[in-house]
């Protein structure tokens, strides 16, 4: 597969018009297939979609689904009702076999954040998420849309910027998103074939061209700096560099560490770098300390661990992802042993997965938050990322005395829950819960709950505490002394938002 020639983008605009005219869009697929088959297709399970299109050979949309998503042969005459077939053949999107045509690449409709009709182009049989693996174990394979891709796209800050860099672009999903809000987009990949797919993805989606550079990590861009850097890198911690799309070729989690450490020097002041990554949980070492050590000088960081797997779960996940479980049982067992040998040699007990966001602040005392949050969140989270760093700036600029003189409001969508035994006069504890963004929950005592409930921007934090002290018959000086830490935590986690001093 890695040696086959790819289509050209010479007539991408004409092909795009034909795809849209046939309704070959995310919404069109949902209408044609129905929700269950559409959801199964997103998991790369094709049987429900095959059933949904069976017997509908005269429909242009069904023909396109069979060709580009299900990789089924289609009669030339039916394909011609959906596409300018001669153009698609000449440019290499299709090939003929008798009186039938076959797709040469996977073309997948992808809905942009503002309703854009985009298309992600990748290798045949290599969409992500199928139970049987990617369908090809060739080194140069280029994958399509997967959960990691959409996760990174969802957490990325989307403010307008002059320049954006997508490191390890693959089929170009992140570069496509960046084209909406960056004046100049650069995409790099160690695999030249991936850059060809990125060119096709951008062209077929009607997006501007990007600068496409071959090479590893930041090597292709030299000393160039950017306002935004994103990467869904080959972060898998594996015993060797067998598959380019997943194996970074460095030992352990060194690729992710190198990517993070080198990003700081490539960021413009105020710029963001956002990555997905895996990291080792090493015996005798706090994983949080490991990640803090990666953060480059001059950068704030927010690192969220979303999942942890023991080494056996992790090895099985990626062996199945590559389809190794479908090979000879002895070969599968040998590869499994190799993975466990690698982890044992590195004293790795488990592997974490999550998000890493850097912001170039050049602050004297950088804010580095490393936390675990495996619970459900509400994507997109780009605005939540911006808000997080804005809160860090605020807290860095306000000591405890300043916090007591500040005004706050309870964030929208925060609810209070009282937890305790049925019929009890007082709750065992009170929980504040967010229904948006990170959807955090935090326990507070009665003072904290009362304080948060009163915050409407009309009184300073100190005045509110004085009133609470009177109600609970506590020394107001003692309450003022012990409460700023709790206020700081509620602000940091987004339950309280700083407010302007009310007009006199």
Coordinates of C-alpha atoms in Angstrom, one line a residue:
X1 CA 0.0 0.0 0.0
X2 CA 2.7 2.5 0.9
X3 CA 4.1 2.3 -2.6
X4 CA 0.9 3.0 -4.5
X5 CA 0.5 6.3 -6.2
X6 CA -2.2 8.7 -4.8
X7 CA -4.8 10.8 -6.6
X8 CA -4.0 14.3 -7.7
X9 CA -5.9 17.3 -6.5
X10 CA -6.1 18.9 -10.0
X11 CA -9.9 18.7 -10.2
X12 CA -10.7 18.6 -6.5
X13 CA -13.1 21.5 -6.7
X14 CA -15.1 19.7 -9.4
X15 CA -15.2 16.5 -7.5
X16 CA -16.2 18.4 -4.3
X17 CA -19.1 19.9 -6.1
X18 CA -20.3 16.5 -7.2
X19 CA -20.0 15.0 -3.8
X20 CA -22.0 17.8 -2.2
X21 CA -24.6 17.7 -5.0
X22 CA -25.1 14.0 -4.2
X23 CA -25.5 14.7 -0.5
X24 CA -22.3 12.9 0.4
X25 CA -22.0 14.8 3.7
X26 CA -22.1 13.9 7.4
X27 CA -25.8 15.0 7.5
X28 CA -26.5 13.1 4.2
X29 CA -25.0 9.9 5.6
X30 CA -27.1 10.1 8.7
X31 CA -30.3 10.5 6.7
X32 CA -29.4 7.7 4.3
X33 CA -28.1 5.1 6.8
X34 CA -30.0 6.0 10.0
X35 CA -28.4 6.6 13.4
X36 CA -27.3 3.0 14.3
X37 CA -25.6 2.3 11.0
X38 CA -24.0 5.8 10.9
X39 CA -22.6 5.3 14.4
X40 CA -21.3 1.9 13.5
X41 CA -19.6 3.3 10.4
X42 CA -17.8 5.8 12.8
X43 CA -16.4 2.7 14.5
X44 CA -15.4 1.3 11.2
X45 CA -18.0 -1.4 11.3
X46 CA -19.4 -1.7 7.8
X47 CA -22.1 -4.4 7.9
X48 CA -25.0 -2.1 9.0
X49 CA -24.1 0.4 6.3
X50 CA -23.9 -2.3 3.7
X51 CA -27.4 -3.5 4.7
X52 CA -28.7 0.1 4.6
X53 CA -27.5 0.7 1.0
X54 CA -28.4 -2.8 -0.4
X55 CA -30.9 -2.6 -3.2
X56 CA -30.4 1.1 -3.7
X57 CA -28.0 0.9 -6.6
X58 CA -29.7 3.7 -8.4
X59 CA -29.0 6.3 -5.8
X60 CA -25.9 8.6 -6.2
X61 CA -25.4 8.9 -2.5
X62 CA -25.6 5.1 -2.0
X63 CA -23.1 4.6 -4.8
X64 CA -20.6 7.0 -3.1
X65 CA -21.1 5.3 0.2
X66 CA -20.3 1.9 -1.3
X67 CA -17.3 3.3 -3.2
X68 CA -15.5 5.5 -0.8
X69 CA -16.6 4.3 2.7
X70 CA -17.4 0.6 2.2
X71 CA -14.8 0.1 -0.6
X72 CA -17.2 -1.9 -2.6
X73 CA -17.0 -2.1 -6.5
X74 CA -19.7 0.0 -8.2
X75 CA -21.0 -0.3 -11.7
X76 CA -19.5 2.4 -14.0
X77 CA -23.0 3.5 -15.0
X78 CA -24.1 4.0 -11.4
X79 CA -20.9 5.8 -10.4
X80 CA -21.3 8.1 -13.4
X81 CA -24.6 9.3 -11.9
X82 CA -22.8 10.5 -8.8
X83 CA -19.4 11.7 -10.1
X84 CA -17.6 12.9 -13.2
X85 CA -16.1 9.4 -13.5
X86 CA -13.7 10.2 -16.3
X87 CA -12.2 13.0 -14.2
X88 CA -12.0 10.8 -11.1
X89 CA -10.3 8.0 -13.2
X90 CA -7.8 10.4 -14.8
X91 CA -6.9 12.0 -11.5
X92 CA -6.5 8.6 -9.8
X93 CA -9.5 8.7 -7.3
X94 CA -11.0 5.6 -9.0
X95 CA -9.7 2.7 -11.0
X96 CA -11.5 0.4 -13.4
X97 CA -12.0 -3.3 -13.4
X98 CA -14.2 -4.6 -16.2
X99 CA -17.4 -2.6 -16.2
X100 CA -16.9 -1.6 -12.5
X101 CA -15.0 1.1 -10.7
X102 CA -13.2 0.9 -7.4
X103 CA -12.1 3.7 -5.1
X104 CA -8.3 4.1 -4.6
X105 CA -8.6 6.0 -1.3
X106 CA -11.1 6.3 1.6
X107 CA -13.0 9.6 1.4
X108 CA -15.0 10.3 4.6
X109 CA -17.4 13.2 5.1
X110 CA -16.5 15.2 8.2
X111 CA -18.6 17.9 9.6
X112 CA -16.7 21.1 10.6
X113 CA -17.4 22.9 13.8
X114 CA -19.5 25.6 12.1
X115 CA -21.3 23.2 9.8
X116 CA -18.6 23.0 7.1
X117 CA -18.8 20.0 4.8
X118 CA -15.3 18.6 4.8
X119 CA -13.7 15.4 3.5
X120 CA -10.9 13.4 5.1
X121 CA -8.9 11.3 2.7
X122 CA -6.9 8.3 3.9
X123 CA -5.8 4.8 2.9
X124 CA -8.4 2.2 2.0
X125 CA -9.5 0.1 5.0
X126 CA -7.6 2.3 7.5
X127 CA -10.3 4.2 9.2
X128 CA -9.8 4.1 13.0
X129 CA -11.8 2.1 15.5
X130 CA -12.8 -1.1 13.9
X131 CA -12.8 -4.3 15.9
X132 CA -10.5 -6.0 13.4
X133 CA -7.7 -3.5 13.5
X134 CA -6.7 -1.0 10.8
X135 CA -6.8 -3.6 8.0
X136 CA -3.2 -3.0 7.0
X137 CA 0.1 -3.3 8.9
X138 CA 2.3 -1.7 6.3
X139 CA 4.6 0.9 7.7
X140 CA 3.5 3.9 5.6
X141 CA -0.2 3.5 6.1
X142 CA -2.1 6.8 6.7
X143 CA -5.2 6.6 8.9
X144 CA -8.4 8.6 8.7
X145 CA -10.6 10.1 11.4
X146 CA -10.4 8.6 14.9
X147 CA -11.3 9.4 18.4
X148 CA -7.9 10.9 19.2
X149 CA -8.2 13.2 16.2
X150 CA -11.5 14.6 17.2
X151 CA -10.5 14.9 20.8
X152 CA -7.5 17.0 19.9
X153 CA -9.6 19.1 17.5
X154 CA -12.1 19.7 20.3
X155 CA -9.7 20.9 23.0
X156 CA -7.7 23.2 20.7
X157 CA -7.9 26.9 21.3
X158 CA -9.6 28.5 18.2
X159 CA -8.7 32.2 18.5
X160 CA -7.6 33.8 15.2
X161 CA -3.8 33.5 14.8
X162 CA -1.2 34.4 12.3
X163 CA 0.5 31.0 12.1
X164 CA -0.3 27.4 13.1
X165 CA 1.8 24.3 13.0
X166 CA 0.5 20.7 12.8
X167 CA 3.3 18.3 13.8
X168 CA 2.7 14.8 12.5
X169 CA -0.3 15.8 10.4
X170 CA -1.3 12.3 9.1
X171 CA -4.4 12.8 6.9
X172 CA -4.5 16.5 7.7
X173 CA -7.4 16.7 10.1
X174 CA -5.7 19.2 12.5
X175 CA -4.4 21.3 9.6
X176 CA -7.9 21.4 8.2
X177 CA -9.3 22.8 11.5
X178 CA -6.5 25.3 11.8
X179 CA -7.2 26.6 8.3
X180 CA -10.3 28.2 9.7
X181 CA -8.6 30.6 12.0
X182 CA -4.9 30.7 11.1
X183 CA -3.6 33.0 8.3
X184 CA -0.7 30.5 7.6
X185 CA -0.8 26.8 8.3
X186 CA 2.3 24.5 8.2
X187 CA 1.9 20.7 8.4
X188 CA 4.8 18.3 8.9
X189 CA 5.2 14.5 8.9
X190 CA 8.0 12.1 8.8
X191 CA 5.9 10.1 6.2
X192 CA 5.8 12.0 2.8
X193 CA 2.8 9.9 1.9
X194 CA 0.9 11.6 4.8
X195 CA 1.6 15.0 3.4
X196 CA 0.1 13.9 0.1
X197 CA -3.0 12.9 1.9
X198 CA -3.1 16.2 3.7
X199 CA -3.0 18.0 0.4
X200 CA -5.9 15.9 -0.8
X201 CA -7.9 16.5 2.4
X202 CA -7.5 20.3 2.2
X203 CA -8.3 20.5 -1.5
X204 CA -11.3 18.2 -1.4
X205 CA -12.6 20.2 1.6
X206 CA -12.3 23.5 -0.2
X207 CA -9.7 24.7 2.4
X208 CA -6.6 26.9 1.6
X209 CA -3.3 25.1 0.8
X210 CA -0.9 24.6 3.6
X211 CA 2.9 24.6 3.7
X212 CA 3.8 20.8 3.8
X213 CA 7.2 19.8 5.1
X214 CA 8.8 16.3 5.5
X215 CA 10.7 15.5 8.6
X216 CA 10.5 14.5 12.3
X217 CA 9.1 16.7 15.0
X218 CA 10.3 20.3 14.7
X219 CA 13.3 19.5 12.4
X220 CA 11.5 20.6 9.2
X221 CA 10.7 24.1 10.5
X222 CA 14.1 25.0 11.9
X223 CA 13.9 28.0 14.2
X224 CA 10.5 29.2 13.0
X225 CA 8.0 30.1 15.7
X226 CA 4.2 29.9 15.7
X227 CA 1.1 31.2 17.5
X228 CA -0.4 27.7 17.7
X229 CA 1.2 24.2 17.6
X230 CA -0.9 21.1 17.6
X231 CA 0.1 17.4 17.4
X232 CA -1.5 14.0 17.6
X233 CA 1.9 12.3 17.5
X234 CA 2.8 8.6 17.2
X235 CA 2.8 8.5 21.0
X236 CA 2.4 4.7 21.5
X237 CA 5.0 3.3 23.9
X238 CA 6.1 0.2 22.0
X239 CA 9.1 -2.1 21.6
X240 CA 10.2 -0.8 18.2
X241 CA 9.2 1.5 15.3
X242 CA 7.0 -0.9 13.3
X243 CA 4.1 1.3 12.3
X244 CA 4.8 5.0 11.4
X245 CA 1.3 6.1 12.4
X246 CA 1.7 5.0 16.0
X247 CA 5.3 4.2 16.9
X248 CA 7.6 7.2 17.3
X249 CA 10.8 5.3 17.1
X250 CA 12.1 6.6 20.5
X251 CA 12.3 4.6 23.7
X252 CA 9.5 4.7 26.2
X253 CA 7.7 8.0 26.3
X254 CA 10.7 10.0 25.0
X255 CA 8.9 11.1 21.9
X256 CA 6.2 12.9 23.8
X257 CA 8.7 14.3 26.2
X258 CA 10.9 15.6 23.4
X259 CA 7.8 17.1 21.6
X260 CA 6.7 19.0 24.8
X261 CA 10.2 20.1 25.8
X262 CA 11.1 21.5 22.3
X263 CA 7.7 23.2 21.8
X264 CA 8.5 26.1 24.1
X265 CA 11.2 27.5 21.9
X266 CA 8.8 27.3 18.8
X267 CA 6.0 29.3 20.4
X268 CA 5.5 33.0 20.0
X269 CA 4.7 35.0 23.2
X270 CA 1.2 34.1 24.3
X271 CA 1.1 31.1 21.9
X272 CA -0.4 27.7 22.7
X273 CA 0.9 24.2 22.0
X274 CA -1.6 21.4 22.5
X275 CA -0.8 17.7 22.3
X276 CA -2.2 14.2 23.0
X277 CA 0.2 11.8 24.6
X278 CA 1.1 8.7 26.5
X279 CA 3.4 8.6 29.5
X280 CA 4.9 5.9 31.7
X281 CA 3.9 5.3 35.3
X282 CA 7.3 4.1 36.6
X283 CA 7.8 2.2 39.8
X284 CA 8.9 4.5 42.6
X285 CA 8.1 7.7 40.7
X286 CA 5.1 10.1 40.8
X287 CA 3.8 10.4 37.3
X288 CA 2.9 14.0 38.0
X289 CA 6.5 14.8 38.8
X290 CA 7.5 13.1 35.6
X291 CA 5.2 15.3 33.5
X292 CA 6.1 18.5 35.4
X293 CA 9.7 17.9 34.4
X294 CA 8.7 18.0 30.7
X295 CA 7.4 21.5 30.8
X296 CA 9.8 23.9 29.0
X297 CA 11.0 27.1 30.6
X298 CA 8.8 30.2 30.1
X299 CA 5.6 28.1 29.7
X300 CA 2.5 27.6 31.8
X301 CA 1.0 24.1 31.5
X302 CA -2.2 22.3 32.0
X303 CA -1.9 18.5 31.8
X304 CA -4.9 16.3 32.2
X305 CA -4.6 12.5 32.5
X306 CA -7.8 11.0 31.1
X307 CA -7.1 7.3 31.4
X308 CA -4.6 4.8 32.8
X309 CA -4.1 1.2 31.6
X310 CA -1.9 -1.5 33.1
X311 CA 0.8 -2.8 30.8
X312 CA -1.2 -5.9 29.8
X313 CA -4.3 -3.8 28.8
X314 CA -2.1 -1.4 27.0
X315 CA -0.3 -4.0 25.0
X316 CA -3.5 -5.7 24.0
X317 CA -5.1 -2.5 22.9
X318 CA -2.3 -1.7 20.4
X319 CA -1.8 -5.2 19.2
X320 CA -5.5 -5.3 18.4
X321 CA -5.4 -1.9 16.8
X322 CA -2.8 -3.2 14.3
X323 CA -4.8 -6.3 13.7
X324 CA -2.1 -8.5 15.3
X325 CA -4.7 -10.6 17.0
X326 CA -5.7 -11.9 13.6
X327 CA -2.2 -13.3 12.8
X328 CA -0.7 -16.6 13.8
X329 CA -1.3 -17.2 17.5
X330 CA 2.4 -17.9 18.1
X331 CA 3.4 -14.6 16.4
X332 CA 0.8 -12.7 18.5
X333 CA 2.2 -14.3 21.6
X334 CA 5.7 -13.4 20.6
X335 CA 4.8 -9.7 20.0
X336 CA 2.9 -9.6 23.3
X337 CA 6.0 -10.9 25.1
X338 CA 8.1 -8.2 23.4
X339 CA 5.8 -5.5 24.8
X340 CA 5.9 -6.9 28.3
X341 CA 9.7 -7.2 28.1
X342 CA 10.0 -3.6 27.1
X343 CA 7.8 -2.4 30.0
X344 CA 9.6 -4.6 32.5
X345 CA 13.0 -3.2 31.4
X346 CA 11.7 0.3 32.0
X347 CA 10.0 -0.5 35.3
X348 CA 6.7 0.6 33.8
X349 CA 3.7 -0.6 35.6
X350 CA 1.0 1.3 33.7
X351 CA 0.6 3.9 31.0
X352 CA -1.4 7.2 31.2
X353 CA -3.1 9.0 28.3
X354 CA -4.2 12.5 28.2
X355 CA -3.9 16.1 27.0
X356 CA -1.0 18.5 27.3
X357 CA -1.5 22.2 26.8
X358 CA 1.4 24.7 27.0
X359 CA 1.1 28.5 26.9
X360 CA 4.2 30.7 26.4
X361 CA 3.8 33.2 29.2
X362 CA 7.4 33.9 30.2
X363 CA 6.1 34.3 33.8
X364 CA 8.6 34.4 36.6
X365 CA 6.5 31.8 38.4
X366 CA 4.8 29.6 35.8
X367 CA 1.5 27.9 36.5
X368 CA 1.9 24.1 36.0
X369 CA -1.3 22.1 36.8
X370 CA -1.1 18.3 36.4
X371 CA -4.3 16.5 37.3
X372 CA -6.3 13.4 36.7
X373 CA -9.9 13.8 35.4
X374 CA -11.2 10.6 33.8
X375 CA -14.9 11.7 33.9
X376 CA -17.1 12.8 31.1
X377 CA -16.5 16.3 29.6
X378 CA -18.4 18.4 27.2
X379 CA -16.5 19.1 23.9
X380 CA -15.5 21.4 22.4
X381 CA -13.2 22.6 25.2
X382 CA -11.2 25.3 23.5
X383 CA -13.0 28.0 25.4
X384 CA -12.5 26.1 28.6
X385 CA -8.7 25.9 27.9
X386 CA -8.6 29.7 27.4
X387 CA -10.6 30.3 30.6
X388 CA -8.3 28.0 32.6
X389 CA -5.2 30.0 31.7
X390 CA -7.0 33.3 32.3
X391 CA -7.9 32.1 35.8
X392 CA -4.3 31.1 36.4
X393 CA -3.2 34.6 35.5
X394 CA -5.8 36.1 37.9
X395 CA -4.7 33.9 40.8
X396 CA -1.0 34.6 40.1
X397 CA -1.7 38.3 40.3
X398 CA -3.9 38.2 43.5
X399 CA -2.5 37.2 46.9
X400 CA -4.8 36.2 49.7
X401 CA -5.4 39.7 50.8
X402 CA -6.3 40.8 47.3
X403 CA -8.7 37.8 47.0
X404 CA -10.6 39.0 50.1
X405 CA -11.1 42.4 48.5
X406 CA -12.2 40.9 45.2
X407 CA -15.7 40.3 43.9
X408 CA -16.9 37.0 42.5
X409 CA -19.9 35.4 40.8
X410 CA -21.0 31.8 40.7
X411 CA -20.3 30.4 37.3
X412 CA -23.3 29.5 35.1
X413 CA -24.5 25.9 35.1
X414 CA -23.2 25.2 38.6
X415 CA -25.6 23.2 40.8
X416 CA -25.4 22.3 44.5
X417 CA -26.0 18.7 45.7
X418 CA -26.4 17.7 49.4
X419 CA -25.2 14.2 50.2
X420 CA -26.2 12.4 53.3
X421 CA -28.3 9.7 54.8
X422 CA -32.1 9.9 54.1
X423 CA -33.9 11.9 56.8
X424 CA -30.7 13.3 58.3
X425 CA -31.0 16.9 59.6
X426 CA -27.7 18.0 58.1
X427 CA -25.9 16.6 55.0
X428 CA -22.7 14.7 55.3
X429 CA -21.2 17.0 52.7
X430 CA -22.1 19.4 50.0
X431 CA -21.0 19.0 46.3
X432 CA -20.8 21.8 43.8
X433 CA -21.1 20.4 40.2
X434 CA -20.6 21.9 36.8
X435 CA -22.9 20.9 34.0
X436 CA -20.7 22.4 31.2
X437 CA -17.1 22.2 30.1
X438 CA -14.9 19.9 32.3
X439 CA -18.0 19.1 34.3
X440 CA -16.1 19.1 37.5
X441 CA -17.4 18.3 41.0
X442 CA -15.9 19.4 44.3
X443 CA -16.8 18.9 47.9
X444 CA -17.2 22.0 50.0
X445 CA -18.1 22.5 53.7
X446 CA -21.1 24.5 54.8
X447 CA -19.1 27.7 54.8
X448 CA -17.9 27.1 51.2
X449 CA -21.4 26.2 50.0
X450 CA -22.8 29.3 51.7
X451 CA -20.0 31.5 50.3
X452 CA -20.5 30.2 46.7
X453 CA -24.2 30.6 46.9
X454 CA -24.0 34.3 47.9
X455 CA -21.4 35.3 45.3
X456 CA -23.3 37.5 42.9
X457 CA -20.7 40.2 42.4
X458 CA -22.3 42.7 44.8
X459 CA -20.0 42.1 47.9
X460 CA -16.3 41.5 48.4
X461 CA -15.3 38.0 49.4
X462 CA -14.2 39.4 52.8
X463 CA -17.6 41.0 53.4
X464 CA -19.4 37.8 52.6
X465 CA -17.1 35.9 55.0
X466 CA -17.8 38.4 57.8
X467 CA -21.6 37.8 57.3
X468 CA -21.1 34.1 57.4
X469 CA -19.0 34.3 60.5
X470 CA -21.8 36.1 62.3
X471 CA -24.3 33.4 61.2
X472 CA -22.2 30.5 62.3
X473 CA -20.9 32.3 65.4
X474 CA -17.2 32.0 64.3
X475 CA -14.4 34.6 64.8
X476 CA -14.4 36.5 61.5
X477 CA -10.6 37.0 61.6
X478 CA -10.1 33.2 61.9
X479 CA -12.5 32.6 59.0
X480 CA -10.8 35.2 56.8
X481 CA -7.5 33.5 57.5
X482 CA -8.5 30.0 56.7
X483 CA -10.8 30.6 53.7
X484 CA -8.6 32.1 50.9
X485 CA -7.2 28.7 50.0
X486 CA -10.7 27.3 49.4
X487 CA -11.6 30.4 47.4
X488 CA -8.5 30.0 45.3
X489 CA -9.4 26.4 44.5
X490 CA -13.0 27.3 43.5
X491 CA -11.6 30.0 41.2
X492 CA -8.9 27.7 39.7
X493 CA -11.5 25.0 38.9
X494 CA -14.0 27.5 37.4
X495 CA -16.8 27.4 40.0
X496 CA -16.3 31.1 40.8
X497 CA -15.5 33.8 38.3
X498 CA -13.9 37.1 39.1
X499 CA -16.3 40.1 38.7
X500 CA -15.9 43.8 38.2
X501 CA -16.3 46.1 41.2
X502 CA -20.0 47.2 41.1
X503 CA -20.7 50.8 40.1
X504 CA -21.1 53.1 43.1

